[in-house]
XYZ file of C-alpha atoms in Angstrom:
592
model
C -70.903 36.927 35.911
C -68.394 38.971 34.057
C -65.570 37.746 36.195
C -66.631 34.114 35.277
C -66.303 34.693 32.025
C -63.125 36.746 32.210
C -61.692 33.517 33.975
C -62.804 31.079 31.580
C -61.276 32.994 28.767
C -57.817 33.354 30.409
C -57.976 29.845 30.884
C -58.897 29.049 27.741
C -55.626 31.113 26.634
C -53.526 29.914 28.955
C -54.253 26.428 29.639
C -53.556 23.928 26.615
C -55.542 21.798 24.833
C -55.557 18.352 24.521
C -54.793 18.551 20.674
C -51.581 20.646 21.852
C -50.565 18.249 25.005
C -50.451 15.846 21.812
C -48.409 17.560 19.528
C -46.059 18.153 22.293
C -45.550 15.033 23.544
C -45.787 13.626 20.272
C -42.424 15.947 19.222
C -40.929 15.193 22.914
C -40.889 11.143 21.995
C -39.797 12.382 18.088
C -36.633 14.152 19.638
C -35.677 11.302 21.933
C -36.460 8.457 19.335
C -33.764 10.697 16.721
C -31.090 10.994 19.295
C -31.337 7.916 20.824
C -31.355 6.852 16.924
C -27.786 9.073 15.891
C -26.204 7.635 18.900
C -26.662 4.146 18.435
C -23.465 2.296 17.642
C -23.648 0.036 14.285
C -25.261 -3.086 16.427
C -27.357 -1.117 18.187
C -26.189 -1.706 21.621
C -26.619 1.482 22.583
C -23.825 4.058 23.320
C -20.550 3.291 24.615
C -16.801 4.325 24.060
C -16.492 5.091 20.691
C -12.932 3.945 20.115
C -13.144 2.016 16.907
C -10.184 0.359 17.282
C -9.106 0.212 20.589
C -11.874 -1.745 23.156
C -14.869 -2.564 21.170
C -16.126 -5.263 19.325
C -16.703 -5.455 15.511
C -18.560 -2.984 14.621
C -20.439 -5.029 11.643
C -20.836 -8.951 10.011
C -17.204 -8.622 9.100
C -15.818 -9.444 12.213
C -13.429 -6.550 11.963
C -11.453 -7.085 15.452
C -11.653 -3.895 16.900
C -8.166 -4.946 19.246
C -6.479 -4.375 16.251
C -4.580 -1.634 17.149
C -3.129 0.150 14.181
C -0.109 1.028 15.883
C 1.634 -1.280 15.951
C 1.997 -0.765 12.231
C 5.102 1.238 12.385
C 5.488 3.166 9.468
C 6.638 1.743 5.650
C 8.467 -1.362 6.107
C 9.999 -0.677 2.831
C 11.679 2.445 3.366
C 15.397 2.790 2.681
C 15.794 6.303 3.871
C 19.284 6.419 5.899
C 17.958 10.046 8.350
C 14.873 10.333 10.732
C 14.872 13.954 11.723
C 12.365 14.494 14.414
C 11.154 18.388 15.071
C 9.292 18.907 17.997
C 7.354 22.391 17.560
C 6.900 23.610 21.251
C 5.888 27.195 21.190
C 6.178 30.612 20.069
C 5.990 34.033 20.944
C 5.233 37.881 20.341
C 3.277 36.583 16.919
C 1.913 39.310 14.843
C -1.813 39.804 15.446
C -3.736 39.540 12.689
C -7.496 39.843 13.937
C -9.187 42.920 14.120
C -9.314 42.017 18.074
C -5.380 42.207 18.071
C -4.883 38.026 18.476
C -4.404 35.441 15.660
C -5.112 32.304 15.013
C -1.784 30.789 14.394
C -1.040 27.583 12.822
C 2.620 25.694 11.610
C 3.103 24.334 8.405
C 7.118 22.219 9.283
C 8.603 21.345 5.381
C 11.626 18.961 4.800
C 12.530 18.733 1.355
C 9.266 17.718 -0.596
C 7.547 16.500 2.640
C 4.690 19.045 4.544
C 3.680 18.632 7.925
C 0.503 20.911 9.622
C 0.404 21.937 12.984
C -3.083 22.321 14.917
C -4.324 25.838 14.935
C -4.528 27.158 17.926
C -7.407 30.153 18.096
C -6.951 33.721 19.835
C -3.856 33.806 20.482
C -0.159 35.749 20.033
C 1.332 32.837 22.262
C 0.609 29.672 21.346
C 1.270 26.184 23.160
C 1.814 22.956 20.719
C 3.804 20.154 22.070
C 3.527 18.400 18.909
C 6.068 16.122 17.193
C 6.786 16.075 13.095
C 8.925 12.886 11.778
C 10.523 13.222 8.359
C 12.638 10.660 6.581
C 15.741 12.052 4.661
C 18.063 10.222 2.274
C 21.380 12.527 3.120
C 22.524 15.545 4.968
C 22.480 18.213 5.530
C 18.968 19.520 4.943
C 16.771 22.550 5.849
C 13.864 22.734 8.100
C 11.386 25.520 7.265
C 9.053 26.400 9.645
C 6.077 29.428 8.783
C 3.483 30.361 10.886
C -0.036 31.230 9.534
C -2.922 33.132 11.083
C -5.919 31.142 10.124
C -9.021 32.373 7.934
C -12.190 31.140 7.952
C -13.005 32.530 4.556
C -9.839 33.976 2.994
C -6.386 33.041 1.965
C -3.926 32.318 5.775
C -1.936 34.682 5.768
C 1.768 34.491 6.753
C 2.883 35.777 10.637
C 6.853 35.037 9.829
C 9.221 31.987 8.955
C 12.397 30.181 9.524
C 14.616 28.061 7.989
C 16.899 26.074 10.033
C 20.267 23.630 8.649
C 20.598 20.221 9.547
C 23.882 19.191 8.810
C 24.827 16.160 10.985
C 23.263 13.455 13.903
C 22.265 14.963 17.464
C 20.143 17.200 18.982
C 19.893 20.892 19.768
C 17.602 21.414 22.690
C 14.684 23.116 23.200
C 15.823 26.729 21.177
C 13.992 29.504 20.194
C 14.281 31.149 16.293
C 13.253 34.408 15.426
C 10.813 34.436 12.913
C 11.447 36.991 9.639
C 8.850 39.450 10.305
C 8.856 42.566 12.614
C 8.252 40.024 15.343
C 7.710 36.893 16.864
C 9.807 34.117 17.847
C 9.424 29.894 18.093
C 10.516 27.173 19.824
C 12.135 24.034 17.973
C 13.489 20.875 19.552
C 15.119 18.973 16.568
C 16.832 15.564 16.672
C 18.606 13.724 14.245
C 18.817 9.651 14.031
C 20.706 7.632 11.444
C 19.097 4.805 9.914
C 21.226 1.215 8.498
C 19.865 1.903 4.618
C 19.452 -1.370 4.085
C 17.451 -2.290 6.980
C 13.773 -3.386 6.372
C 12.606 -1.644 9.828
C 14.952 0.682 9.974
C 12.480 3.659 10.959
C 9.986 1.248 12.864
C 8.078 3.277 15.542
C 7.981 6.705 13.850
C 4.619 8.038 12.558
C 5.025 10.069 9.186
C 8.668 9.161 8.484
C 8.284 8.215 5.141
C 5.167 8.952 3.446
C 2.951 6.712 0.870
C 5.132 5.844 -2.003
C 7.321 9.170 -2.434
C 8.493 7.930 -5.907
C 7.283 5.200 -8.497
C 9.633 1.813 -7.816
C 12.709 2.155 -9.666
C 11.310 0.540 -12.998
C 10.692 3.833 -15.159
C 7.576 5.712 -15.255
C 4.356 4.006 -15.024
C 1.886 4.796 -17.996
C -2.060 4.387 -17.017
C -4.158 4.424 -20.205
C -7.339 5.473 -17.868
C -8.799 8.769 -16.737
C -7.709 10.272 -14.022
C -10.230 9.716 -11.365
C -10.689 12.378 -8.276
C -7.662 11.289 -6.563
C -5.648 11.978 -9.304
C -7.108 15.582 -10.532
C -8.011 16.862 -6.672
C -4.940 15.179 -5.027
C -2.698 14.861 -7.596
C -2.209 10.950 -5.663
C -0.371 8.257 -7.987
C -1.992 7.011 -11.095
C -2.978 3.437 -9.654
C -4.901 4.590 -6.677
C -9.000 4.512 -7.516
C -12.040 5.523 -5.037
C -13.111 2.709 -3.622
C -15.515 4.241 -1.147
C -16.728 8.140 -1.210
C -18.970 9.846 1.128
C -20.828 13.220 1.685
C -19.492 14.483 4.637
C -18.609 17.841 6.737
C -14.722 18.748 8.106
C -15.130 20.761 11.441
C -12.897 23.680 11.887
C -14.404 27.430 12.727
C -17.839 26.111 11.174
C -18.311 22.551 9.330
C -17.003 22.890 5.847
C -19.455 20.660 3.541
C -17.386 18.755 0.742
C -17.026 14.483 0.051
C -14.403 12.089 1.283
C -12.824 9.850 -0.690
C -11.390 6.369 0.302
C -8.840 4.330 -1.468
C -6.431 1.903 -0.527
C -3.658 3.596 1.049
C -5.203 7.169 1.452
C -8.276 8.681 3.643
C -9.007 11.987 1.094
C -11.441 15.169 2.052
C -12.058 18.024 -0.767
C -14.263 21.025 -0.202
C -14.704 24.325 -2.021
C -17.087 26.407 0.220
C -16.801 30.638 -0.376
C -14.049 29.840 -2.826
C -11.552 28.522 -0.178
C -10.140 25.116 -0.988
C -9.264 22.673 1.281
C -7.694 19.067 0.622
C -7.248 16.671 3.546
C -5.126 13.789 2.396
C -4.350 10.945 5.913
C -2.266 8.013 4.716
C -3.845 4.778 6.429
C -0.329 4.289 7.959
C -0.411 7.052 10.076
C -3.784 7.094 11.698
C -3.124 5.596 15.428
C -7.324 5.504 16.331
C -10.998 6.120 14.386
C -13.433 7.187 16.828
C -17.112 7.809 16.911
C -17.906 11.127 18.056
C -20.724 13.773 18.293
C -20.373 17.683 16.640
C -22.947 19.737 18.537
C -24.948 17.321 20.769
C -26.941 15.844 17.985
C -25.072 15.573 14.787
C -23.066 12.359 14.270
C -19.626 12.340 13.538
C -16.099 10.559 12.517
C -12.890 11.505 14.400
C -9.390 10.208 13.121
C -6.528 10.408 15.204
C -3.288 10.662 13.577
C -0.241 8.836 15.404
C 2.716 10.644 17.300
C 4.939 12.460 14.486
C 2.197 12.354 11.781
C 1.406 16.088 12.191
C -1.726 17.338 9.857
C -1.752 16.936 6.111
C -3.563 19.958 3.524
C -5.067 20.990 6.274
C -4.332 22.464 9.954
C -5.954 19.694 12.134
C -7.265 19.744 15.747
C -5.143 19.499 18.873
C -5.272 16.583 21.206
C -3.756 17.053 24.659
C -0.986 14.193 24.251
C 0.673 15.772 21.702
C -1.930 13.936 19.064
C -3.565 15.848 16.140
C -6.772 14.384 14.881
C -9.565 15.381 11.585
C -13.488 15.392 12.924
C -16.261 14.761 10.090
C -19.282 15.400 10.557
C -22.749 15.327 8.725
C -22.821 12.300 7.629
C -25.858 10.385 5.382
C -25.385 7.574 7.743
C -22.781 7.927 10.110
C -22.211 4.149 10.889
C -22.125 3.133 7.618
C -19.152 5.280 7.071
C -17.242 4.195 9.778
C -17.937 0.644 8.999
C -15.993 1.218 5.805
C -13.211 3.009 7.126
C -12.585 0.233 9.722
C -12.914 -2.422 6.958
C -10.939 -0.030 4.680
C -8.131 0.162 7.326
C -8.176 -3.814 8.319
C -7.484 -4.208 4.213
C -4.407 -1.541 4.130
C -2.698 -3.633 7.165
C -4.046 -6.695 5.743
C -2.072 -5.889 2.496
C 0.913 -4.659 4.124
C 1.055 -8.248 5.779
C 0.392 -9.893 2.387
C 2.961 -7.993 0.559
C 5.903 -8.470 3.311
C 5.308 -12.768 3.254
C 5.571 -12.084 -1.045
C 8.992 -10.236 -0.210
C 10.148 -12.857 1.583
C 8.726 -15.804 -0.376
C 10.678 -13.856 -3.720
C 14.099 -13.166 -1.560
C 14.159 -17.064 -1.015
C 13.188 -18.202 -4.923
C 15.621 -15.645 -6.044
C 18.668 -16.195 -3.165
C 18.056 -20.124 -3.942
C 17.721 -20.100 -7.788
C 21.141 -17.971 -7.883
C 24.292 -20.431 -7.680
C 25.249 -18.098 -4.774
C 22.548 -19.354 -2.487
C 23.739 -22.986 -3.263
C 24.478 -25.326 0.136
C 28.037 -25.163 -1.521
C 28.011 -21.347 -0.742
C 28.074 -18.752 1.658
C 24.546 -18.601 3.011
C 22.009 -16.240 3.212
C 20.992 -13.582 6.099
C 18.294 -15.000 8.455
C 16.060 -11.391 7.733
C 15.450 -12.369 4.265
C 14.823 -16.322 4.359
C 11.876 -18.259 5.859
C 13.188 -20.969 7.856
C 11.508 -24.307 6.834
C 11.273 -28.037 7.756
C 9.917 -28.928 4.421
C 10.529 -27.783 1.005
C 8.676 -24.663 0.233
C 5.766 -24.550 -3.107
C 7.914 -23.001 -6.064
C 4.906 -21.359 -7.861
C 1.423 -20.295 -6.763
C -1.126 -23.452 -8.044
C -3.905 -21.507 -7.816
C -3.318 -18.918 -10.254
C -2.398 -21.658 -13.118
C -4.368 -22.230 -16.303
C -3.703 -24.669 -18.989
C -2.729 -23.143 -22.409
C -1.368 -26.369 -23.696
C -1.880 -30.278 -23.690
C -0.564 -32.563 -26.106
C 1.897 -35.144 -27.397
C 5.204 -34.236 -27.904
C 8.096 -36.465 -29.654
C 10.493 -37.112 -27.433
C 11.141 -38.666 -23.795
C 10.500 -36.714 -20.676
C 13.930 -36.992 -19.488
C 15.475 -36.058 -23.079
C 13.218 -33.433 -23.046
C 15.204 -31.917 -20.306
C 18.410 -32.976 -21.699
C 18.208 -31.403 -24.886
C 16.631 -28.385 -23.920
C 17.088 -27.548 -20.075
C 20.373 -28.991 -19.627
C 23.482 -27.229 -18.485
C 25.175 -27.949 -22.073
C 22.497 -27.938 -23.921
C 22.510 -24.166 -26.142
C 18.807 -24.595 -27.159
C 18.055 -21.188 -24.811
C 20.862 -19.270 -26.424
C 19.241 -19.934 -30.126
C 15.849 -19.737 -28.779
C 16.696 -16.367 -27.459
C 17.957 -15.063 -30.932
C 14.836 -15.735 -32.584
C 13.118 -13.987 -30.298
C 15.932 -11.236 -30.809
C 16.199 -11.312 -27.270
C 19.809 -10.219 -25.847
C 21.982 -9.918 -23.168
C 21.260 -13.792 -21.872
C 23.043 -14.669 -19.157
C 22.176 -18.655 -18.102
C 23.198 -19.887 -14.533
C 24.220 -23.231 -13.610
C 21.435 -26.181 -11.909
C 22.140 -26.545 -8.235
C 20.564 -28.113 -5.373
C 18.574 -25.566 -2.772
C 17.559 -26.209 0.708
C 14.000 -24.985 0.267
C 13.017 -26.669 -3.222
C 13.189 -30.100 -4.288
C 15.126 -30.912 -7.133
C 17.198 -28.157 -9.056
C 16.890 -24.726 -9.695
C 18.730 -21.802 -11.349
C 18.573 -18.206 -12.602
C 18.924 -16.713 -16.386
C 18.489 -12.989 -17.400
C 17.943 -11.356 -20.329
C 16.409 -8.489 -22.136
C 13.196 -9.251 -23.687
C 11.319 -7.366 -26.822
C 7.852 -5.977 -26.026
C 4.776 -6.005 -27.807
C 2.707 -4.128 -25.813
C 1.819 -0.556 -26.548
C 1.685 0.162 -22.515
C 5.547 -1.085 -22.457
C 8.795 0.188 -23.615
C 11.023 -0.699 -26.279
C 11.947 -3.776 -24.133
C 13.040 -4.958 -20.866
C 14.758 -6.436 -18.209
C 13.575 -9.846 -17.495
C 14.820 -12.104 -14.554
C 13.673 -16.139 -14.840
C 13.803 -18.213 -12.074
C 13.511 -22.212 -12.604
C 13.098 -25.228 -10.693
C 13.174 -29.124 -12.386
C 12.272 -31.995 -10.558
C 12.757 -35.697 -12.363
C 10.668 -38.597 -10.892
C 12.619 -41.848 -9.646
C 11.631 -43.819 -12.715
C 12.871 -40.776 -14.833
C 9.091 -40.773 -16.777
C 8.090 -37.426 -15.016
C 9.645 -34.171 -15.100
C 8.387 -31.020 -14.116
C 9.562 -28.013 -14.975
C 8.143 -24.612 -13.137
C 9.380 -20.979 -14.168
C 8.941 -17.458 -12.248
C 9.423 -14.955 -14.668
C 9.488 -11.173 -13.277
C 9.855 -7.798 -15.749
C 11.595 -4.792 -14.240
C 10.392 -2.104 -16.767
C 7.004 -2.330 -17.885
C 4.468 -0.592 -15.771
C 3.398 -2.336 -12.281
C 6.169 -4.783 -12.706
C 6.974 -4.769 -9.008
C 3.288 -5.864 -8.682
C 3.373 -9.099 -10.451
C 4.763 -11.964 -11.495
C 4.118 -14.874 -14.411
C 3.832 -18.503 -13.053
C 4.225 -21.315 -15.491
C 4.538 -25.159 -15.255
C 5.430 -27.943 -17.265
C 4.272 -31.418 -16.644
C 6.388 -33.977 -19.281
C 5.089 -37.645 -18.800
C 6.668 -40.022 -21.048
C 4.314 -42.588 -22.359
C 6.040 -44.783 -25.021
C 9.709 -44.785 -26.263
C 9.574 -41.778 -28.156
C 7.142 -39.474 -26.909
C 5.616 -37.755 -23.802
C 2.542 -36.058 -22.997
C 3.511 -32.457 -22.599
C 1.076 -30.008 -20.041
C 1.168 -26.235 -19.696
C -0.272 -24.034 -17.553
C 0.505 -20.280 -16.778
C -0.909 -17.597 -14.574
C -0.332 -14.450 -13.123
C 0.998 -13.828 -9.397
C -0.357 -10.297 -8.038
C 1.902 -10.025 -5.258
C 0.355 -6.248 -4.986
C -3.383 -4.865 -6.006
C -2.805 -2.596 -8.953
C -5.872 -0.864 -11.180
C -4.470 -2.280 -14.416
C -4.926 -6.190 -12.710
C -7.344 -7.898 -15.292
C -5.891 -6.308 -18.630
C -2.044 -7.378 -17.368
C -3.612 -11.470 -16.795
C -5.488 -11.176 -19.538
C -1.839 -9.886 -21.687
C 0.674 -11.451 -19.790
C -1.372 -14.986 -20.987
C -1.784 -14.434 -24.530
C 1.949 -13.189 -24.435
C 2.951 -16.239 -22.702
C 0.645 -18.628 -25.549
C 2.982 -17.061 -28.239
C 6.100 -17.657 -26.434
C 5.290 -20.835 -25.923
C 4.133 -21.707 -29.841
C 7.309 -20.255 -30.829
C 9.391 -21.874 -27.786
C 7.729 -25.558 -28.875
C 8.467 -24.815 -32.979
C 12.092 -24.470 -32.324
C 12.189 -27.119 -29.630
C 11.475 -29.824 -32.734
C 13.821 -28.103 -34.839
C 16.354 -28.614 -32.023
C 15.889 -32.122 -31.139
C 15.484 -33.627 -34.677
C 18.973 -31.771 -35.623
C 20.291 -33.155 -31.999
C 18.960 -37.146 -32.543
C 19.788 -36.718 -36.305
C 24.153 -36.400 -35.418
C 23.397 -38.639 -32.278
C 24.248 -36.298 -30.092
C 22.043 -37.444 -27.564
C 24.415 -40.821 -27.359
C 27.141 -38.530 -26.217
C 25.490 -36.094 -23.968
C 26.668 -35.556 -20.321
C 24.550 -36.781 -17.109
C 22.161 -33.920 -15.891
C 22.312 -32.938 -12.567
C 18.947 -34.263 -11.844
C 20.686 -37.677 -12.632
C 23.354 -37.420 -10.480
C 21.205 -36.055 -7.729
C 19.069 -39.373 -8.522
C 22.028 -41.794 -8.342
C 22.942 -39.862 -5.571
């Protein structure tokens, strides 16, 4: 009897209950629900290759073709740098050790004038392996190299295990060499090679990752003033003034242990600040050197982002990890929602090549108004290089229709066709006393020629114009390009300018479109249309305030341009000059 009961009790201990068979199987399917959950892919087919842009499909509604490789995005097409230097940071040796255990934890950090490159760090060891290639883009030689070598803290400030600084004074190549370091030991091996560059050529440093970085310098148009406060890019990264978060995320960077902090995503720059025991760390990956985003796992279950940087990139703020082909790459981890984020940085990454696209076609479209509006570009002339001209079978838009708005409709006293004559014609000096009004200066009016790509006439004037804006300086540089065309019957003429500033902030980024429609209707007057807009050939923060001002500036001009126009023609008709005046050219392209 008392063994019975001795039994019973043990296997009341030992055995469980039903209650805990259903907790237990209840956390079992609670386990495999969540990681079958974190490792679903953003359509939910399930896991697969997480290569975000290299085999898989769109990852969301966008259709963002995951083929795209970015890649084949070499670089900054715009870069006139006339040096690629190429340091290939192979090894070193007999490093200092700076752990208690004797090793270190060495990193690189490769500088070339104002440009920083990281190495991977490479953990435990005196002897470290890289194999990892550092492109910088230099404007003249010679230069210096500096390399220094860092042991790696988790916590505390890296401290430095030795440096070099190596000359660069001409092309070549000097072989895999090693430099002793400046400190009681330790040595490293450097392959550098030198490549010149044609300065003028628009691909000139195609096919090297990290030669030129994100907009070194403003454009050559004096300094850019933002009336706006300086968002995180600007205050963290110290990143240009027109760059704005247009994404952010809470998010982990994995190194010894996953540093908490927030990413921040704009459009030319993939940014990562934490602060965590005091030590600072700034990750800042320029879309135009990250080769592949992947989906990826840190420690089985948690979710994560990696970013591969391309051949030549090296790291930037930060050390990065190793790959083994010579690749260094950024993992993020701990992520609200994983997918999500790499949705954005896919889309986010479609929209920096997307732009890059959109802004080479507005380079080209501006080399042909410009080469065909100058009398140089004439048929009568030498003409232009095939890089910089689109070759056509039909004549090419002058302005962009769809950013037009009408500012002006109404009847005007004169012809269409003496409309031109008076005031658009080669003789005609209504520009020069226009000009002077407007105390403008420095005029300088080219001649009405025929171009290949436009129909009817065009032709270039430049002057410097007064400005009213308290964003812009005194005044500036303006450049006008124009393009007539006179119907057969001689009742229509319309009149298109392209009018760019070179001083005031973001003028690189835009451009003022305006057209003139002149349709005579009786013997001595014409229904005059205007309509104006501005051409964003680039995004820029400032975009609705510089429509918005470049409008209402445009509305004055043309209130003031129309009050001296009468003025001009009733002191022209009054001494009959009109009687005398020579053919225009859109005549004798008519007759023609």
């Amino acid at each position: 009897m008392g063994g019975k009961m001795v039994v019973d009790t043990a296997m009341e201990f030992l055995v469980p209950s039903w209650w805990e068979v259903q907790v237990t199987l209840a956390a079992a399917v609670f386990m495999v629900v969540s990681y079958w959950f974190f490792t679903l892919d953003g359509d939910g087919c399930g896991c697969r290759d997480d290569r975000a842009f290299a085999d898989g499909s769109a990852a969301d509604g966008d259709a963002i073709d995951d083929k795209y490789k970015m890649g084949q995005f070499k670089g900054d097409p715009q870069t006139n740098s006339a040096y690629l230097i190429k340091v290939e940071l192979l090894a070193a040796k007999n490093l200092i050790g700076a752990n208690l255990n004797g090793t270190s934890d060495p990193y690189a950090i490769i500088t070339c004038g104002s440009e920083k490159r990281f190495s991977s760090m490479v953990p435990g060891s005196r002897n470290p392996m890289w194999g990892e290639e550092f492109n910088f883009s230099v404007d003249e030689l010679p230069v210096e190299i500096i390399v220094t070598i860092y042991d790696w803290d988790i916590i505390w400030k890296s401290a430095v295990l030795g440096a070099v600084t190596i000359p660069v004074a001409d092309e070549g190549q000097t072989g895999a060499v090693w430099y002793t370091l400046d400190s009681p030991s330790g040595q490293v091996c450097l392959h550098i090679k030198t490549l010149k560059h044609q300065m003028n050529s628009p691909r000139g440093l195609k096919g090297y990752a990290g030669a030129t970085t994100r907009r070194r310098t403003l454009d050559k148009q004096g300094p850019t003033v933002v009336h706006q406060k300086p968002g995180p890019l600007q205050t963290i990264f110290n990143l240009l003034p027109d760059e704005v978060v247009e994404h952010s995320y809470s998010c982990a960077l994995e190194r010894s242990f996953l540093y908490h902090g927030r990413m921040y995503v704009s459009a030319w720059h993939i940014c990562f600040h934490s602060n965590v025991f005091s030590k600072q760390m700034k990750v800042i990956i320029p879309f135009g050197d990250i080769d592949e985003i992947r989906r990826s796992q840190h420690a089985f279950i948690n979710p994560a982002i990696t970013i591969i940087l391309r051949m030549g990139a090296g790291g930037h703020g930060v050390p990065p990890l190793g790959n083994p082909d010579g690749r260094v790459r950024y993992k993020f981890a701990s992520f609200w929602n994983r997918n999500h984020a790499l949705r954005g940085l896919q889309r986010a990454t479609k929209n920096y090549h997307d732009m890059l696209e959109a802004e080479k076609k507005e380079k080209e479209q501006s080399a042909l108004r410009a080469h065909s509006s100058s009398i140089r570009g004439s048929r009568r002339q030498s003409k232009i290089s095939e890089e910089c001209v689109v070759k056509t079978e039909k004549f090419q838009p002058f302005i962009k229709e769809e950013v037009l708005s009408e500012i002006y409709n109404d009847t005007f006293p004169c012809m269409a066709e003496q409309f031109f004559k008076f005031l658009w014609d080669d003789g005609s000096s209504f520009l020069n006393e226009y000009r002077n009004i407007r105390k403008d200066s420095n005029l300088v009016i080219g001649q009405w020629h025929a171009a290949d790509e436009y129909d009817g006439q065009v032709r270039e004037i430049t002057f410097r114009s007064l400005c009213n804006s308290p964003m812009c300086p005194p005044d500036t540089a303006m450049t006008e390009w124009q393009h007539v065309v006179l119907s057969a019957d001689k009742k229509i003429v319309v009149f298109e300018t392209v009018q760019q500033a070179h001083d005031v902030p973001f003028g690189s980024y835009f451009e003022i479109h305006g057209r003139w429609s002149l349709e005579s209707n009786s013997e001595s007057s014409c229904i005059l249309n205007i309509k104006v807009g501005a051409h964003f050939k680039k995004w820029c923060v400032m975009q609705s305030k510089i429509r918005s001002g470049a409008i209402n500036e445009y509305k004055k001009e043309v209130d003031i341009m129309l009050d001296v126009a009468r003025s001009y023609i009733q002191s022209k008709t009054s001494t009959s000059e009109f009687e005398t005046i020579a053919p225009s050219p859109l005549a004798v392209q008519e007759n023609r």
